[in-house]
XYZ file of C-alpha atoms in Angstrom:
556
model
C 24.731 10.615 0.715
C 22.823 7.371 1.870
C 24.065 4.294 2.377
C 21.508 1.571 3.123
C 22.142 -1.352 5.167
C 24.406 -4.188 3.913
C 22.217 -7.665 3.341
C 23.983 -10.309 5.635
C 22.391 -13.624 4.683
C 23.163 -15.175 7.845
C 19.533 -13.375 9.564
C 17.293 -14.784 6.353
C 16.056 -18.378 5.130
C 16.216 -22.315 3.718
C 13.825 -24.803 1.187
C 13.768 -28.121 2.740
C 15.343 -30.870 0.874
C 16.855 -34.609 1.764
C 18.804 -37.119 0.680
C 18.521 -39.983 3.102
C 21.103 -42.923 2.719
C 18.782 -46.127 3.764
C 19.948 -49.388 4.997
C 19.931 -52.357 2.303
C 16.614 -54.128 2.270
C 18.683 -57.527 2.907
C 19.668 -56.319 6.121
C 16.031 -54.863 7.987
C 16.379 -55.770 11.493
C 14.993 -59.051 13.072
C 14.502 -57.349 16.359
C 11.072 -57.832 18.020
C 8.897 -55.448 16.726
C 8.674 -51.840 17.853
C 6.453 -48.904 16.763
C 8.431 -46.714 14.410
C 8.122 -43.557 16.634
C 9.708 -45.615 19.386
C 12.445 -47.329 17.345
C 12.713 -43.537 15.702
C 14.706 -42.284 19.214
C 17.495 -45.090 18.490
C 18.371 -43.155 15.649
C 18.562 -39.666 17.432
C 21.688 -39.849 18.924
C 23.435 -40.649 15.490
C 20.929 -37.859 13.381
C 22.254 -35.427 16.341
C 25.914 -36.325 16.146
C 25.695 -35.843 11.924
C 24.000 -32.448 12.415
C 26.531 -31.157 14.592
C 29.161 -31.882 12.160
C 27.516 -30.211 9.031
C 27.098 -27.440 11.184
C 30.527 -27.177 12.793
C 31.732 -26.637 9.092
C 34.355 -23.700 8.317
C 32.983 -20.152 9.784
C 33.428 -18.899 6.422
C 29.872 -19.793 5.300
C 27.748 -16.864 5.055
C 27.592 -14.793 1.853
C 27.760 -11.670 1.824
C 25.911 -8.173 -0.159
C 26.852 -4.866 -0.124
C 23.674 -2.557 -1.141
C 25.069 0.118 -3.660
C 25.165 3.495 -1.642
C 22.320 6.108 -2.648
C 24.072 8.769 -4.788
C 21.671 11.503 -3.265
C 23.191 14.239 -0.979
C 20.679 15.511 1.306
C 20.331 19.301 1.266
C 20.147 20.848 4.792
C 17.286 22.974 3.932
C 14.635 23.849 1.461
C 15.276 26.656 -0.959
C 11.754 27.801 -1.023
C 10.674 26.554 2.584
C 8.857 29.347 4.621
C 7.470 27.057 7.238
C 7.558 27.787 10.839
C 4.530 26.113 12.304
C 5.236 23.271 14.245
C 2.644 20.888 13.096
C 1.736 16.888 13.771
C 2.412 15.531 9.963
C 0.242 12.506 11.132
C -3.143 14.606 12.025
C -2.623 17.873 10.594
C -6.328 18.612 10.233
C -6.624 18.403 13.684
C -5.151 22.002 13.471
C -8.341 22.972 10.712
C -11.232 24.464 12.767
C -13.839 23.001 10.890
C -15.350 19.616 12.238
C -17.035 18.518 8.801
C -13.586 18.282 7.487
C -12.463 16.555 10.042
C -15.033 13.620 10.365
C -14.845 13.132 6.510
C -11.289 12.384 7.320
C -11.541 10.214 9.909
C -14.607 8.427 7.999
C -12.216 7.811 5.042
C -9.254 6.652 7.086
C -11.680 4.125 8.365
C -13.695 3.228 5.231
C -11.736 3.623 1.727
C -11.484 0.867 -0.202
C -7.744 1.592 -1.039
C -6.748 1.677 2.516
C -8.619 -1.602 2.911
C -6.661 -3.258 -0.089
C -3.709 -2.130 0.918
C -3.839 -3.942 4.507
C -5.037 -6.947 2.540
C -1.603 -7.095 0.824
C -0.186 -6.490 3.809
C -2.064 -9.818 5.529
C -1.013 -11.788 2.184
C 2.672 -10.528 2.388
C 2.907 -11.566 5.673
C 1.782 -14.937 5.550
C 4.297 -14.998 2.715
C 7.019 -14.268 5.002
C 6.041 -17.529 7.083
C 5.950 -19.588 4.226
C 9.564 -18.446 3.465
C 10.439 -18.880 6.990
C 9.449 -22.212 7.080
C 12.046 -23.377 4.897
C 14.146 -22.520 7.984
C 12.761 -25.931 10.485
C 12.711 -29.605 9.270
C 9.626 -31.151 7.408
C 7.455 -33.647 9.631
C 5.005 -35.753 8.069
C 3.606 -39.086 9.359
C 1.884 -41.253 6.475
C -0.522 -44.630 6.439
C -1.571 -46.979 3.564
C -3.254 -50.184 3.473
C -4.181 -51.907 0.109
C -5.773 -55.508 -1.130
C -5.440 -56.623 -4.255
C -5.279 -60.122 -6.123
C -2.614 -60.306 -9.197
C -1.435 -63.119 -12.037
C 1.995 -62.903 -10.850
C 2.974 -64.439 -7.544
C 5.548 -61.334 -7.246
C 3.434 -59.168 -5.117
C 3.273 -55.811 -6.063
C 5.639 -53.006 -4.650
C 3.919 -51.164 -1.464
C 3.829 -47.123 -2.882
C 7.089 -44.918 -2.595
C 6.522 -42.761 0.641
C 7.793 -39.441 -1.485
C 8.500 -35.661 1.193
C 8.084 -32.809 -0.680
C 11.641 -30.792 -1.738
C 13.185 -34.208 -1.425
C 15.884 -34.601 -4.034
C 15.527 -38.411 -3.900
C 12.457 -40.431 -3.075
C 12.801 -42.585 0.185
C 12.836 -45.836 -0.660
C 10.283 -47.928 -1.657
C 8.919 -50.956 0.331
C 8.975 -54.417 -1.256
C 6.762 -56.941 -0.832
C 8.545 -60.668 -0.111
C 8.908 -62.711 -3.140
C 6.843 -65.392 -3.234
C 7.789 -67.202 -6.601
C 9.134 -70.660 -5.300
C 5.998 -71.776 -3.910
C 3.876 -73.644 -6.190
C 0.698 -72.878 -5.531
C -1.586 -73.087 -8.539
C -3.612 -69.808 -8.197
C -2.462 -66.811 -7.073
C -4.191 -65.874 -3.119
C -5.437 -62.479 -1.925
C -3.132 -60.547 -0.492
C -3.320 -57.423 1.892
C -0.445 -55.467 3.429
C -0.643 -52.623 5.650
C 1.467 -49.826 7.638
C 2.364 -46.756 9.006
C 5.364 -44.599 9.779
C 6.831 -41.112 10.321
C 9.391 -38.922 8.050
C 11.258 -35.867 8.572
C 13.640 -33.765 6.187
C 15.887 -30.433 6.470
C 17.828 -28.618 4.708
C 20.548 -27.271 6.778
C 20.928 -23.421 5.432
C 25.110 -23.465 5.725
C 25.458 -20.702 3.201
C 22.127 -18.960 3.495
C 20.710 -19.099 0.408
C 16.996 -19.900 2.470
C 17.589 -16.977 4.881
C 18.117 -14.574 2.026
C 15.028 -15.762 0.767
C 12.980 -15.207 3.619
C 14.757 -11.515 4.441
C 13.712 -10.773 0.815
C 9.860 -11.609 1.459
C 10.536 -9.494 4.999
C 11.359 -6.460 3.482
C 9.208 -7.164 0.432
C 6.159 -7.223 3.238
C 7.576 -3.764 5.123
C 7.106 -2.532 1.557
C 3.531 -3.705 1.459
C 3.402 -1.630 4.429
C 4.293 1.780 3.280
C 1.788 1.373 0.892
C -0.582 1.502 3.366
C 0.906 4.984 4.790
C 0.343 6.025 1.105
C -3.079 4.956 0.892
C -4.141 6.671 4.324
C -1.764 10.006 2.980
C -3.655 10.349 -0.420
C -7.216 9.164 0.716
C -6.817 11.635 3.667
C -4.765 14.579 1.400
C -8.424 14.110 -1.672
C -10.936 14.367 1.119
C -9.458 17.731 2.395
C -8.880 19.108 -1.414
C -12.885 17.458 -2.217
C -14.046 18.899 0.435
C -12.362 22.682 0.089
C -13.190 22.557 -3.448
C -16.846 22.067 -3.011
C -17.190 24.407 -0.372
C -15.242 27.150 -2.600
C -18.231 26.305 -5.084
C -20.772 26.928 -2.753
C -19.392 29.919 -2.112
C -19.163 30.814 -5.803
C -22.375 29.801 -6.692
C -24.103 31.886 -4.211
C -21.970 35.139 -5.488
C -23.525 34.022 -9.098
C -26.586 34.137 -7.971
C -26.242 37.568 -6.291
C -24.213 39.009 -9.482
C -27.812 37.754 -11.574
C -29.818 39.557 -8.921
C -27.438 42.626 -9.464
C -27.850 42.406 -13.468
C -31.390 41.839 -13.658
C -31.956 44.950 -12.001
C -29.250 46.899 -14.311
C -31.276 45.303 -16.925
C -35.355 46.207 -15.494
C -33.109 50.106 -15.217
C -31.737 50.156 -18.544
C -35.370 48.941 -20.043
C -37.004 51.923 -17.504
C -34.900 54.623 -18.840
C -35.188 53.581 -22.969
C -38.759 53.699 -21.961
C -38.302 57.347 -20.994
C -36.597 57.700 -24.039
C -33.425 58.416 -21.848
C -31.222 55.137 -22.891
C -31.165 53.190 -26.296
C -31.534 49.797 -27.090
C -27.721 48.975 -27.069
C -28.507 49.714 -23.239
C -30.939 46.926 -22.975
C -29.045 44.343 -25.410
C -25.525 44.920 -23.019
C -27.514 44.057 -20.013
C -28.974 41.344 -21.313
C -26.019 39.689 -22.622
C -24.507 40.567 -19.203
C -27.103 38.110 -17.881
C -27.262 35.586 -20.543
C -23.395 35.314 -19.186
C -23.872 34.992 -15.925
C -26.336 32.383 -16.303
C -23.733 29.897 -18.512
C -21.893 29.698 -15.272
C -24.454 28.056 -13.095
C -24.867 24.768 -14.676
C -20.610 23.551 -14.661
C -20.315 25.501 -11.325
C -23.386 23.005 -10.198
C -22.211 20.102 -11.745
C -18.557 20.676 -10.727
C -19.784 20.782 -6.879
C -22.316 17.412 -7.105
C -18.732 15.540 -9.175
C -17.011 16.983 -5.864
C -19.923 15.493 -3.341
C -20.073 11.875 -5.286
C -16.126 12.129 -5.098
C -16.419 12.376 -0.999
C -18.834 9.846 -0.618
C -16.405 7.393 -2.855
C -13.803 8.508 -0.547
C -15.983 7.661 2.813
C -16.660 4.296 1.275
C -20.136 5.043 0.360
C -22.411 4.659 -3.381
C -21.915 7.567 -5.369
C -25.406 7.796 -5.094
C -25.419 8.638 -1.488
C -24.648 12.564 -1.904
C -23.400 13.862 1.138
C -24.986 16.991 2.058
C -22.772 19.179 3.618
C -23.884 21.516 6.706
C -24.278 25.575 6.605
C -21.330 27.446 7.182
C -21.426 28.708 11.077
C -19.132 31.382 12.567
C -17.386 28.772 14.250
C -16.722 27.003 11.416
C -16.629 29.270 8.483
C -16.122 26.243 6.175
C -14.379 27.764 3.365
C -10.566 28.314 2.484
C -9.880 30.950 5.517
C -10.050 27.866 7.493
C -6.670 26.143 6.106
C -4.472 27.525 8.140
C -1.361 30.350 7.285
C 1.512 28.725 8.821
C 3.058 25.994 7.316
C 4.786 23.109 8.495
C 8.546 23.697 9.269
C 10.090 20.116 8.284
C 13.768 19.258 6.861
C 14.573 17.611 3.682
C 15.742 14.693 5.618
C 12.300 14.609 7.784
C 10.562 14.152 4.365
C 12.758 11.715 3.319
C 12.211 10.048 6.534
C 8.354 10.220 6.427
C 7.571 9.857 2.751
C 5.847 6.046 2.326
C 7.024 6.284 -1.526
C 10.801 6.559 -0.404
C 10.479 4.322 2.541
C 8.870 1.652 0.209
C 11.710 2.056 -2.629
C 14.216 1.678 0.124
C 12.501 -1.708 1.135
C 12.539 -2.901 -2.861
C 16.260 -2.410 -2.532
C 17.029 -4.806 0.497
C 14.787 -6.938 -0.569
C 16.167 -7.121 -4.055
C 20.025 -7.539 -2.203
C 18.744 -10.156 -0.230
C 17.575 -12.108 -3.540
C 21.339 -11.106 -4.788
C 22.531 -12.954 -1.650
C 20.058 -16.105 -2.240
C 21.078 -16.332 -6.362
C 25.145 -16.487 -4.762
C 24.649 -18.862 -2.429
C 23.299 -21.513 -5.265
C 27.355 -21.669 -5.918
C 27.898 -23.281 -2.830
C 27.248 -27.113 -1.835
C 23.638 -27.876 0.223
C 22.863 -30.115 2.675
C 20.264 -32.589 3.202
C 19.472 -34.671 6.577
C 16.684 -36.954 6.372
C 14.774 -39.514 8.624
C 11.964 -42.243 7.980
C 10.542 -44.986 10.074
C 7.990 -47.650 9.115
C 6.004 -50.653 10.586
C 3.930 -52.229 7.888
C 2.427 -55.854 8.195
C 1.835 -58.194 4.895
C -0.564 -61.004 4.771
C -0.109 -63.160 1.161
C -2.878 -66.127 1.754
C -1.951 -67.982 5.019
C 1.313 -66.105 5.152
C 1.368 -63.235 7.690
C 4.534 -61.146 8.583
C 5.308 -58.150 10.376
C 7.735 -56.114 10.295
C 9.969 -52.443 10.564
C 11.894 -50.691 8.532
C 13.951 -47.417 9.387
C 16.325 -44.949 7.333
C 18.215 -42.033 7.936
C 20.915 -40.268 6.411
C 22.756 -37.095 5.586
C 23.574 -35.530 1.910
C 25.339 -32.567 -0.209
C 23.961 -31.417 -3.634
C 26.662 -29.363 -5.334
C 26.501 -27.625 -8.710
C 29.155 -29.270 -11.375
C 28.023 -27.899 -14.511
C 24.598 -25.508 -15.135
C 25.433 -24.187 -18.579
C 26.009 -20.530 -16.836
C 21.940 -20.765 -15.017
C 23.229 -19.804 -11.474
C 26.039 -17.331 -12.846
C 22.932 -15.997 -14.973
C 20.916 -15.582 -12.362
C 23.330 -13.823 -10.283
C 23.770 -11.350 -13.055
C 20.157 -10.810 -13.469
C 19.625 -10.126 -9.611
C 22.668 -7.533 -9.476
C 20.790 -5.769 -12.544
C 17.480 -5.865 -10.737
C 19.467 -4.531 -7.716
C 21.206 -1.566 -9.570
C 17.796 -0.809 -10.904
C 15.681 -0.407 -7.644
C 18.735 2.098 -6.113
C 18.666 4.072 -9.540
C 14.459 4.335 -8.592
C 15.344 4.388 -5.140
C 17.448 7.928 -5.569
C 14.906 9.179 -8.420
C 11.901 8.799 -6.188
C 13.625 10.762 -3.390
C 14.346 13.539 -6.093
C 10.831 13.842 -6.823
C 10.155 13.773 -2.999
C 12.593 16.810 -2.403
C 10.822 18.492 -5.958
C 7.380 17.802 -4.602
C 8.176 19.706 -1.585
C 10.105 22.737 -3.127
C 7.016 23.117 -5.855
C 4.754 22.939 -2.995
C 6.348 26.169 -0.657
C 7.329 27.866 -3.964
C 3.273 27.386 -5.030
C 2.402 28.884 -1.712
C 4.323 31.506 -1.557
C 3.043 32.764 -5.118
C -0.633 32.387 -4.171
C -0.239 33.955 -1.323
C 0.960 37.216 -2.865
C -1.775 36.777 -5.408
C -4.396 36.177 -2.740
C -3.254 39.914 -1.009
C -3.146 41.367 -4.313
C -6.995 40.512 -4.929
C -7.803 40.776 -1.669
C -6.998 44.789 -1.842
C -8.463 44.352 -5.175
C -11.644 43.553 -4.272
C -11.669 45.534 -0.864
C -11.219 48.671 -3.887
C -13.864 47.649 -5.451
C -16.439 47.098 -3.202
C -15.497 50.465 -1.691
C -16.078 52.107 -5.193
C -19.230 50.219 -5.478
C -20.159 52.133 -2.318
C -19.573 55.326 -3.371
C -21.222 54.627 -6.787
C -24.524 53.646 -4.587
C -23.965 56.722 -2.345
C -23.536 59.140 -5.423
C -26.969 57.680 -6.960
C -28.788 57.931 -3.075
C -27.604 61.865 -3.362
C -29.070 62.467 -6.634
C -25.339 63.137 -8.269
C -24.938 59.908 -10.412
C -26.935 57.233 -12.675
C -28.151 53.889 -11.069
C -26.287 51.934 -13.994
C -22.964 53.240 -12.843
C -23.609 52.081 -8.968
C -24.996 48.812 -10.129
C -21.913 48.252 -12.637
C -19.475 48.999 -9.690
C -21.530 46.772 -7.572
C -20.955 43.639 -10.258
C -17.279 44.582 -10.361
C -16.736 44.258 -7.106
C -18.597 40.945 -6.903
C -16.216 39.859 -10.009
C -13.187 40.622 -7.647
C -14.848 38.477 -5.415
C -15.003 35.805 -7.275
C -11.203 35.888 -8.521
C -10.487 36.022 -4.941
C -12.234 33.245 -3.999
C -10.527 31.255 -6.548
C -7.197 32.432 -5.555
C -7.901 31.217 -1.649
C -9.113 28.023 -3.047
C -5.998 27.756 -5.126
C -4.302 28.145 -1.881
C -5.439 25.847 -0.074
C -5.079 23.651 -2.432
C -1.213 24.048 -2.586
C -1.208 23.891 1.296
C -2.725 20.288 1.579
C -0.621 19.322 -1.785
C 3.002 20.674 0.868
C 1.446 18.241 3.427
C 1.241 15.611 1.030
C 3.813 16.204 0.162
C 5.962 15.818 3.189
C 4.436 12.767 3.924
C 1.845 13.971 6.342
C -1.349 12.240 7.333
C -0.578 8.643 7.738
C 0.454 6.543 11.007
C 1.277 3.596 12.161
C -1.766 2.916 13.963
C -5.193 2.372 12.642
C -7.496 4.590 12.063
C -10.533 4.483 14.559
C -13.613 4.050 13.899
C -15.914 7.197 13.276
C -18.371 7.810 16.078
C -22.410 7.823 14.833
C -22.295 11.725 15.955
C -19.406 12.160 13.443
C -21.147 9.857 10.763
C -24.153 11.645 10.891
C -22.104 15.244 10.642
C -19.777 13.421 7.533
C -23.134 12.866 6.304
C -25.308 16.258 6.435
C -27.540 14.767 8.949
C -26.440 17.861 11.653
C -28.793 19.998 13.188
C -31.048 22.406 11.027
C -30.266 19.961 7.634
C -32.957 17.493 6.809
């Protein structure tokens, strides 16, 4: 049974938010004047001294979740598993003696569009990582204004409220002087000016802000695994594409050979009712015969041109751009005798260990116990520290003055009454929580399924691709002996060409059955989470673009 980690909220994240306690207007220092950044270090020793006692608060500050344990035993072995190869999961085509194959492969690794999506979530998760993260460090800002303005009122208007974001309170505003006991008859121009420098933090005491930013952590490892999937399925369709359409190259040359065999039964049967030695039901058999045969080129043609558009969508090219794939050599055969008979000898626990799909749901779940751990901590009290400094200078007609103006302070927020939000919220994460283990242990069941279907598959098609095999190896020799019978003078043509149309029926069947194979094979290393890594996929070389793309020697 699994158990994944517990969430400890003490290694995730903060929002920034501050309640500064400012000095009383009435009592603004009458110092000399100093630049805010300068008169900003007086400060530091008393900002230091009140952060060191919000964080030398009680050790019992961290809040705690246990992830629900995975109610999946892992079996030790595979019921149906026949595997003894031992293969690289992350290349297995490598071990596939057919280069076409391979350079499609690599082309799509490099290429897809899925793959490429799939790193673009990653880049966007990421960056929302560092936006959680910076919840963690105090919010710097330095600010400027300068205004002019003429009013009816000889109370000068109020310089704008300098205003941090996640603040709880506004800083406070600064006042213009009030000017109403002088007498003067019209109001004069006034101008006031100023700068400063503000700074806010949250201090994280019960980790509500590092739960938050372990959630988007594990929510962005997540984003990762589907790129593993991406580069297993993109890589696991090119090899079935590519089988596929050589299997119906292969079967559209036998049609056309079975035509060439019937047409001749047929220009026979027509000979013979000429003699007089056949009748017409002869002719009309052969012909239908034919008439068959030819039904079957047309889907078998447009079958293998769907499976060509489908690998040039999968090597990130037009579906227009039909890749034309090179003649078989005896190197590289190029049909299903290529995948290769041994399979992959891997442990239930190595698939649950390489699958992206499990991986990924495994990441939902401590992200999802983080968020648990971020909706507790919203019981607990938070903490504000906050610092501004100003130096602004007001002219009102002849009047000038100068002057500073510098706040700091320290705060708690803590929830009284909420009418049951946080408690509601807790709730609602613990649900989401007990939901992404229940898909967490479902999607390793499938996994494990996926992988006993797979060898069980294989091991049926293999018996069925022996049985046809001998099958066809029958017929062919009874086609031989029909020919040889007809050569000697002891049988009728008809009979050898019949046998000869049997046996390339056989063929076909057998064909199918290898195809079906192969099939299965690349679905078991799907399956067990072969053909992804953590790396990237290189880039294809222009020899293997031009090979991915028919442009080999001796094709145009």
């Amino acid at each position: 049974m699994q158990t994944l980690e517990p969430i400890d909220t003490t290694r995730s994240h903060p929002t920034t938010t501050l309640m500064p306690m400012p000095h009383s207007p009435e009592t603004l220092p009458t110092a000399p004047r100093r630049h805010p950044l300068v008169a900003a270090t007086g400060a530091a020793l008393t900002l230091t001294l009140g952060l060191g006692l919000l964080l030398s608060l009680p050790g019992c500050t961290t809040v705690k979740v246990d992830v629900p344990s995975v109610g999946v035993a892992t079996p030790d072995a595979f019921d149906e598993a026949a595997g003894t190869a031992s293969t690289e999961l992350s290349r297995w085509w490598q071990d596939i003696p057919d280069p076409t194959l391979q350079s499609l492969i690599h082309q799509a690794l490099a290429a897809n569009a899925d793959i490429r999506v799939a790193l673009a979530r990653v880049r966007e998760s990421r960056a929302v990582v560092t936006q959680a993260e910076s919840a963690l460090y105090p919010s710097l800002q330095a600010f400027g204004y300068t205004a002019r303005t003429q009013t009816d009122s000889l109370h000068g208007p109020a310089i704008p409220q300098v205003t941090l974001p996640a603040l709880p309170a506004p800083l406070p505003a600064i006042q213009a002087p009030d000017l109403s006991p002088l007498t003067h008859p019209n109001v004069p121009i006034s101008s006031y000016s100023g700068q400063g420098f503000a700074a806010a933090w949250e201090v994280d005491i019960f980790g509500a802000r590092r739960s938050d930013a372990e959630a988007a952590r594990q929510a962005a490892l997540a984003q990762g695994e589907r790129v593993h999937g991406a580069q297993l399925m993109v890589a696991g369709d090119v090899a079935a594409n590519y089988i596929e359409a050589r299997s119906l190259e292969h079967r559209i040359d036998l049609l056309q050979r079975s035509l060439s065999s019937a047409r001749r039964l047929q220009r026979y049967a027509q000979g013979r009712f000429d003699a007089g030695q056949a009748t017409r039901l002869d002719i009309d058999r052969a012909r239908a015969q034919i008439e068959a045969l030819e039904s079957g080129q047309a889907p078998l043609q447009s079958l293998l041109q769907a499976r060509l558009r489908r690998l040039s969508v999968l090597t990130g090219q037009a579906p227009e751009t039909r890749i034309t794939l090179p003649r078989p050599t005896a190197a590289a055969p190029a049909d299903a005798s290529v995948i290769p008979a041994q399979l992959p000898a891997v442990l239930p626990s190595d698939v649950l260990s390489r699958r992206p799909d499990v991986r990924g749901s495994a990441r939902v779940v401590q992200a999802l116990a983080a968020r648990v751990g971020s909706a507790k901590a919203e019981l607990f009290p938070r903490f504000y520290v906050g610092f501004l400094a100003n130096e602004g200078r007001i002219e009102i007609g002849n009047l000038a003055s100068n002057g500073n103006f510098l706040s700091w302070g320290a705060g708690l927020r803590l929830p009284i009454f909420e009418g049951g939000r946080i408690r509601a919220r807790i709730a609602a994460s613990n649900a989401q929580l007990d939901a992404a283990v229940a898909q967490h242990e479902q999607t390793m069941l499938t996994a494990l399924e996926d992988v006993e279907n797979a060898y069980s598959a294989r091991r049926a098609l293999d018996q069925r691709a022996e049985r046809l095999s001998t099958a066809w190896r029958t017929s062919a020799d009874g086609a031989r002996h029909a020919q040889q019978l007809f050569s000697e003078g002891q049988g009728l043509l008809q009979s050898a060409i019949e046998a000869e149309l049997a046996a390339l029926q056989r063929e076909d069947e057998l064909i199918q059955a290898q195809t079906a194979r192969a099939l299965v094979t690349v679905a078991l290393y799907k399956a067990v989470g072969g053909g992804w890594s953590d790396a990237s996929a290189p880039k294809p070389t222009a020899t293997e673009t031009e090979t991915a793309s028919g442009k080999s020697a001796g094709q145009p």
